Structures are given as structure tokens and as C-alpha cells.
Amino acid sequence: MTYESHLADLPEDAPWDEKPGESVIEQHDTDAIPEVDVTEEDIAASGEDETNWLIFGNNYQGHRHTTADVITPENVGDLEVEYVLELGEPPNDFQGSPIVVGGDPPIIYQTIGPDMLYAIHGRTGDILWTHFYENADGASDETPPAERGPAVLGDTVYKSTLDLGVLAIDRYTGEEQWYYNGAAAYRGEVAEDVRHEELQWERSRGTTSSHPPMIYDGMLMKGSFGGEFGVSGFYDAIDLEGNPQWRVNMTPEHEWVGDSWQHGGGTAWAASCIEPDTGTVVIPSANPGPWYGTVRPGWNPYTCGKVGVDTETGEYQWHHQDAPHDWWDYDSPSPPLVFEEEVDGETRKFATWPGKTGWVYTVDMETGQLHQRSEEFVQHYNMWSLPPFDDIENAQWIMPDLRGGTNPQTSSFDPQSRTLIVKGLNQPMRLSWFETEYEPGETYIGMDIEHAPVPATQEQEEEEEEEEDETADDGEEAEEEKEETADDGEEAEEEKEETTDDGEEAEEEKEETADEEADNGDGSEEEWRDAWNGYVGVLAGIDPISGEVKWRNWYEETPPWGGSLTTPTGVTFAGDGDDLFTAFETETGQPLASWDLGTAASGAPVSWYDPGEGKQYVAAPAGGERENYTESGNRFVVFSLSE
Amino acid sequence: MAYGTNPEERYSYGEVSDADRRDFLKALGVIAGGSIAGATLRDLRAEVSSGAAEGLAEMGEAVRGGLTGTLDPALLNEQLAGLEASFELLPELESMGVPEQGASAYQELTTAAWVINDHLAEVGFFASAEENLPAFEPDHIEATTRQLLHMDTLPATLSEIGFSEQEQTALVTNIVNTREQLSWWLATPDYPPADAVEDGVVHEYVAPLHQRAAEGSLLWIDGLDHFLWQREPLITGEMIDRGLWDIKSMLGGYYLMSSAVRDLANGEIADEELSTLITAGSAIEIIGQEFLLTDTVRITDEKRAPKGVIDQ
């Protein structure tokens, strides 16, 4: 295998600094932002500094672990709501992670789709400035793209944009410093009119999203999107003045038949992480295009996996494909993590991530060789069965679903107990392919998709229908029932809490039955309904070295989106699609306390300690308007606990 | 399986069961009674008529006429000798088990085939094959298989490159028994239907059918050094063994196709045999790569090596 086509040409005459969209800036009390010099050393040490959360994963390794230790399993129930912000409007959702720059006061930088960036007073929740960028391609009102968060360094906050660019913005004022035009050239070809024509379509959730920039050793790195639009993915590095340095072609030409690489997908739309000692960035990669494989024989690297790349040169280090030659959209957007562990007397570094395929992969960071594939954390049923041609009625039901396993939900890691916290979906689907043609700016999928109905939702709908009938019969008005929300800081009803694997006997029996039967079958309705445990999602604690699934908490109605975080005191925070933000015991998964956010917890939580207030804070971005969400909304909920 | 001919249950790994032979004969219109034909090509040939060869001859003539460059007999002779030598390496791969880091044993199997491939692409062979041969439609598969069984030289050719009599039969029966999966590989103009294509945009990036079959096979084989090494904790001996049969099939298909082209270059092949061997060789290449995925690449929990155990 050769990767001579791994790096793309970067034509010097491309309009790399031309900005196609418009910025709208609003400034409020910008003087409240303290001057704090954020260095790369600070970013590298963020995971050990309880006052900061300076990078997507709170360290280059992506652990989403804070060293703030005010909150413990014993007192977590005393957490109080400090403030709640309404950012953006539904159906925008977060998906990403805020950044927190410690100081007096701490400042939070938060994005929400499409291309909206906020600077927020960490103590009061006051909006200090906003920078909204209107990208030149527009964004769907109904399903706007997700945002995955900014990056900071020095006096600048950086965000990727929905026209494949990067905006450098003054951290204190919200004013633009420069723009990098990532669509100025494509496959080595200079754009005729600012942006390459094949990279233009209305931005929409599911096909486009911002990528959280990664800054390391004077380089800013970011990915691309559009795998459902027949693009070839790329991953860029620019210097801190916005000049292109290298671009990885995520579909290296010599490894594909003919010109199929040109529309082969492999975009990189989720957060990366870095092994800082060697300067290797680990890039998540998305699905190949089109979804059916007969036009693109071969392994289709680097689709559906992770790629290790040298941050200085962009040179290839290793790659791992979770689903080589994919047909099911089993791409690998989950942000990877890097950790160190002694194995057989040798201290080694590993990269780990959960796949849409429903397993956690742990590879040697130096070579990319698989150390372990975990036990399944979601069910597998008729795994790897090929979709038939144009016959979805007779297609087999299979698990995992094309949304996972784990999709972009970012995992967290507790180094003390060596526990990876993973979210996943658990729902049957069936697919059937049909031929499709490539046209710039049009979807390029060629697959019919059907998801299995959710039993709990079906039962609920049937009950509601019955209630409606009864109400109509006797003429009484239905009583409005509304859950208490985080506004008033009260905990949600215990009834909505999750079921833990080692909890009630009945649940254990249900799960065991499903695990035993969920292997392969004929895919008939009776059989897949028996095989499916009926839960649509899971939160799991997994040992990435042994592959052991330590615990699983199942969700009945709505799969959990968003990320999680861990504390050194053994607490894990994770939200779910039923509006609950929950603290768990990291080692066992036992729920400790829950709060109703009033909308689904779609973002990744962060935590920091504010010495000026003597409090540990936890921020939980929640919102959006997905098909399974109970309530739409856009809430940025900040909790605190005094020492 | 929810679809059609259920290829996973009818694919033969070098040995053809009575049921697989019965399915094969049934597909060719031969209703087998209580007893079933023997397992050699000669046995099957006795049961299946050759059919009319005119159509295949016309196709072969058209493929020949559609070449845009000149075939190089010396290059083809030399590289086919190299390809023949590749088959001799297969037993070593079986005993090697999981490759070491950086190994290239699997890649070495395809060195000669890539040279042939570049030459075939250069002279317009793949474009002409797609232009002048049907895709894997039932009638074409049937006509090709009948003709293939009645080629006198086939058993000797396959024997020379290391296929036993049982394996020769498996190569041929697999074409018919996996015909539905073959039918998914459409000719390039059929992605999407030709009347929906504007300005030939599809042809700009989807390679011709027979090129996809050939190069896909070579890419899959090349990647196995890396894949097997990388997935060592999951790999079992059965995965390697079955994968080696799939590889042998792909290389066998490649050999049939390219030796036909060599014979064309030397003026030593009839037109109906040319089209037959191109179709059959490509079909074997395709089905080999589809089953390499099933046998070796797509690893379920049921198939994987137990955690903590490296099974070679």
C-alpha cells in the first residue's frame, strides 16, 4: 500500500484569504473580559488546571476530565443551577464543547449552529459579545447544521465555518482578525469564484457541521464535511496567520479504483485529538460515497476510521478502518482519545474510540495496531449483512443502526479507574440500495433507510390515542402535565432515571435475553423484535485495555446525544435525550443525581473551578429539535457547588 | 438471507458439495435426480450442453476491435509467468499466519498483475470490454458458463496454476451460484440508468466494470498485509484459510482474463473464448473480493479470536 497521494496540492494562487460570507458582531460589556495570556503550554496543561477548559477535550489527549474536585459523589446532589441561557433558537443544537478561559471572571466561549459564537461571563451568564457569521451557502431553517465548538490561543478565539473556512476573532472584542478560505481550492484545483463549485450546497444537519479547530505547535487543524454530497474529504493545517500549510487527502488516490476517490467521502467532521509527545493528530473519518460499494471496490481508505498524521508535515503515520468498504454508513465520527498504560511491563500510549459499529477500538498510538476490540456496548444483529438492491420491504433488519453505536457523541475518560464513558444508539434498521448519479451540490447516497419503531414510543402513542378518544367521549379537558425544569433547580422525578445493568432483576432478565439472541437470524419481524432488547440507547463504562464493558445504563425512549465528562472524585456527568442531565458514579454507572434541563442534552458538558467564587461549575449545553426529543429548546445550563 | 440466490450458503471453498452442484446444474436447466454429477469439470460438462457460441463470438470480436492501443505480447508473456509464480507463494502464506509489521507477502502476489493491469488500461481493454460485453445478466452468465465448461483447455490451464480438480469446479460453480450478488455490479453507464446521465458525468469517475473487478481484487490483496497485522487480536486461522481461497480465486480469475488477452496478442484465441474468459475471469474476481470481505475483513464477535488469545 502506498500513500504517495496522501497530501493534496495547495495552489499558491488560490484565494485562501477571501471571505465569502458576512459577519454580524454585537458587543456588550466587553470590558469584563480579563486579559489572560493563553499559551500552548496552558492548553497542554489544561487537563491538570482546574480553572480552565481550554480545548475541546480539556487536554490534547481528549479526556474530557477535570481536576476540579469540589463535587463528589456525596455532595453532587447539592449542585444548584447558577444560570440558564437561551442561545440561538430551536432547532439549532449544540453537539460541541464550550471552552472556558479561567480568570476574574472566567470567560466561556460557546458556539451554536449555524456559525454563532458567544462570549459569556462565567459567573453571571451575561453575554459579552456575539459574532454571527452568515456563510455564503446559507443554512437550512428546519435542520440547521451542528456546531462543535471553538478553540483559543493568545488573544484569539478560532472557529471553523460552514463554508469550510476558519475565522480568527479577537477574544476580547469579538472582532475579526482574519479568515482562511478552505474552499479556495479543491483536489488541487483553484476555485473559479472564491469557493470551489463542488463544495457549495445549502448547509444542513446530517451533511454539514463545523469542526472544532485543533491548535498545536503553531498549527491550526480542521476537517471537512459533505460525505453525502460526493466530495472527497480533506483535513487542513494552517498557520496562525491563516496561511495553508498542508492538506491531507482523506481518499488517497492510489488506493482507489479509477477516479472513484474523487467522490469517495472520508470527510473529517468531528473533533480530533493529539498525542503531544510525538505530535501526532488522530483524525476521525466519515463514510465513503456513494453508500453502495460496487462503484468503489477495495478498502476505500481512510473512510470509516481514524488516521494518525504528523502535525508538522501532514505525513501519514497510520490508519484504522472500523468498517472497510462500508455499505451501512458505519463511519467513525466519535472523537478519539489518547491515554498511557503499562501493558506487560511496558508503558505504552494508545488511541481509543467507540465506533458506530458498537465496539470500542484501542490501538497502539505509535503503530496503529489494534490492541483490543471491546465487548459489544450495543447489540449486534445480522451485523455486516449487505443491503439488497431496491427491495427494502425484504431487507434484513440489522443492528447497529447507521447512527451508531456511537456517532459524534464525545466520550470521556477517567484515568484513575481506566474507564471510558461511551454513549451509543441501539436500534434496528434496514437498508436497500439503488443506483445514483453524482451532481455537484446534490446528495450522493443511493440508499433507502428504515429505522425500527421504538417500542416505548409506540406504547406511549397508543396510550395517548386512547386517552384522546376517552377525552373526546366525556368532553373533559386534558390535564396539562409539565415536568419541572432546571430553571427552578429542582431534581427531576426519579421515575425517569435510567436502568442500570446490575439494577432491577426484571431489567437484567430483559437484557440477558436480548444479548443471547442478538446474533444472526433471518431478519423476520418476529425474530428481530425478539432479538432487540427494546432500548434505543445506552451509556456505558468500558475498560479500553481489557475491552471489558463494566456497566451499561439503557434508555427506553430517546437515544443519548451529547458528550460526557469525568471528575477525579469518581463522578461522571452525562445528559440524555429525555432532557435529563445526570451525575453517575464512574466506576459503577449508578445514578447519583439528575436534573431536568427542559430539553435534550445535545452538547458536551464542561467543568471548571472559579477560585474567585470558591465554586466548581458545570455547564451543560442542551437543545435542538430532533425527531425523538421531548421538548425543543436551546438552553445553556450552568450549575455550581460551593466549597 | 432476504435476497435471491443466497450466495453465502452456496459459495464453495475449494470443495463443491452435492447441494452446490445441484444448485449449479438447476440454474443451467439440468434437473438432477437422486444422484448428482461428479465433482470435476469433466463431470459437469457431461451434464451441460455448450449452447450457441455465436453471440459470444460477436462480443469477442467487438472487444478485440475496440482496443485503442496495441497489445504487447512480450510484456504479457513475461508478466503472466510472474503471475503464475504467485500461486506458488500461497502455501507459504498459509503457514505464515498473521504477517509481521511492515510485511509485504500479500502485496508480492500482485506485482505482476499490476503491470498487466496498467497495460490493459493503456490499450483500452477495460473500456472495450465494458462497451462490448453485457454485465452479469442471467443470460450472459448462463451462456458464458456453458461455453466455459466446454473449453478443452480450461482444466489444464487451471491445473497449471495450482487448482485441483475440486477447486476448478468450485471456481466455475461459484459464478453461477452467486449470480445475484454479481448482478449488483452494474456496467458503468447503468450508474444511474443511462438516460439520466448528463454529459457523461458518471464515466468521469466510475471505472469500467471489468477494471473494477480486476483492480478491486488487487487492492484487496495488497491491503491484507496491513489488515491482518493490524487486527491480529481478532484474526483466526479460519479467517486466513478462507481468505487464501478467496485470494486464489481472484488471482485465478485474473489469470484467466489476462491469459486470454495474451492469447489474443499472440493471435491464438477464438473470439467466443475471449469473451467467455473475460466474463468468467471478471466474475471470479468480483465474487472473490465480495467473499474476502465476508470471510476475513468483516469480523463479528462470533467469528473473532477470543480476547487475549492470538490464534494463528
PDB file of C-alpha atoms in Angstrom, chain A residues 15-25 115 131-136 161 163 165-169 174-184 193-195:
ATOM      1  CA  PRO A  15      -7.972  32.872  -2.887  1.00  0.00           C
ATOM      2  CA  TRP A  16      -7.111  31.454   0.532  1.00  0.00           C
ATOM      3  CA  ASP A  17      -7.867  34.686   2.381  1.00  0.00           C
ATOM      4  CA  GLU A  18     -11.069  35.745   0.640  1.00  0.00           C
ATOM      5  CA  LYS A  19     -14.082  35.604   2.891  1.00  0.00           C
ATOM      6  CA  PRO A  20     -17.324  34.766   1.082  1.00  0.00           C
ATOM      7  CA  GLY A  21     -19.802  35.385   3.928  1.00  0.00           C
ATOM      8  CA  GLU A  22     -20.708  38.234   6.253  1.00  0.00           C
ATOM      9  CA  SER A  23     -20.109  38.684   9.959  1.00  0.00           C
ATOM     10  CA  VAL A  24     -22.521  40.384  12.312  1.00  0.00           C
ATOM     11  CA  ILE A  25     -20.954  41.416  15.612  1.00  0.00           C
ATOM     12  CA  ASP A 115     -21.932  29.725  12.886  1.00  0.00           C
ATOM     13  CA  HIS A 131     -20.059  37.016  16.438  1.00  0.00           C
ATOM     14  CA  PHE A 132     -22.558  35.512  13.987  1.00  0.00           C
ATOM     15  CA  TYR A 133     -21.220  34.507  10.591  1.00  0.00           C
ATOM     16  CA  GLU A 134     -23.618  34.152   7.671  1.00  0.00           C
ATOM     17  CA  ASN A 135     -21.927  31.679   5.360  1.00  0.00           C
ATOM     18  CA  ALA A 136     -22.331  32.159   1.637  1.00  0.00           C
ATOM     19  CA  THR A 161     -17.213  27.993   9.469  1.00  0.00           C
ATOM     20  CA  ASP A 163     -18.244  27.384   4.193  1.00  0.00           C
ATOM     21  CA  GLY A 165     -13.200  28.270   6.468  1.00  0.00           C
ATOM     22  CA  VAL A 166     -11.726  29.420   9.739  1.00  0.00           C
ATOM     23  CA  LEU A 167     -12.443  32.699  11.468  1.00  0.00           C
ATOM     24  CA  ALA A 168      -9.869  34.177  13.831  1.00  0.00           C
ATOM     25  CA  ILE A 169     -11.650  36.504  16.234  1.00  0.00           C
ATOM     26  CA  GLY A 174     -15.436  39.676  19.028  1.00  0.00           C
ATOM     27  CA  GLU A 175     -13.903  41.467  16.060  1.00  0.00           C
ATOM     28  CA  GLU A 176     -12.476  39.541  13.128  1.00  0.00           C
ATOM     29  CA  GLN A 177      -8.719  39.206  12.724  1.00  0.00           C
ATOM     30  CA  TRP A 178      -8.553  37.053   9.606  1.00  0.00           C
ATOM     31  CA  TYR A 179     -10.411  34.452   7.590  1.00  0.00           C
ATOM     32  CA  TYR A 180      -8.998  31.300   5.971  1.00  0.00           C
ATOM     33  CA  ASN A 181     -10.910  30.123   2.919  1.00  0.00           C
ATOM     34  CA  GLY A 182     -10.724  26.314   2.950  1.00  0.00           C
ATOM     35  CA  ALA A 183     -12.807  26.077  -0.223  1.00  0.00           C
ATOM     36  CA  ALA A 184     -10.347  28.222  -2.212  1.00  0.00           C
ATOM     37  CA  ASP A 193     -15.169  32.135  -7.910  1.00  0.00           C
ATOM     38  CA  VAL A 194     -13.812  32.319  -4.342  1.00  0.00           C
ATOM     39  CA  ARG A 195     -15.116  28.869  -3.418  1.00  0.00           C
TER      40      ARG A 195
END
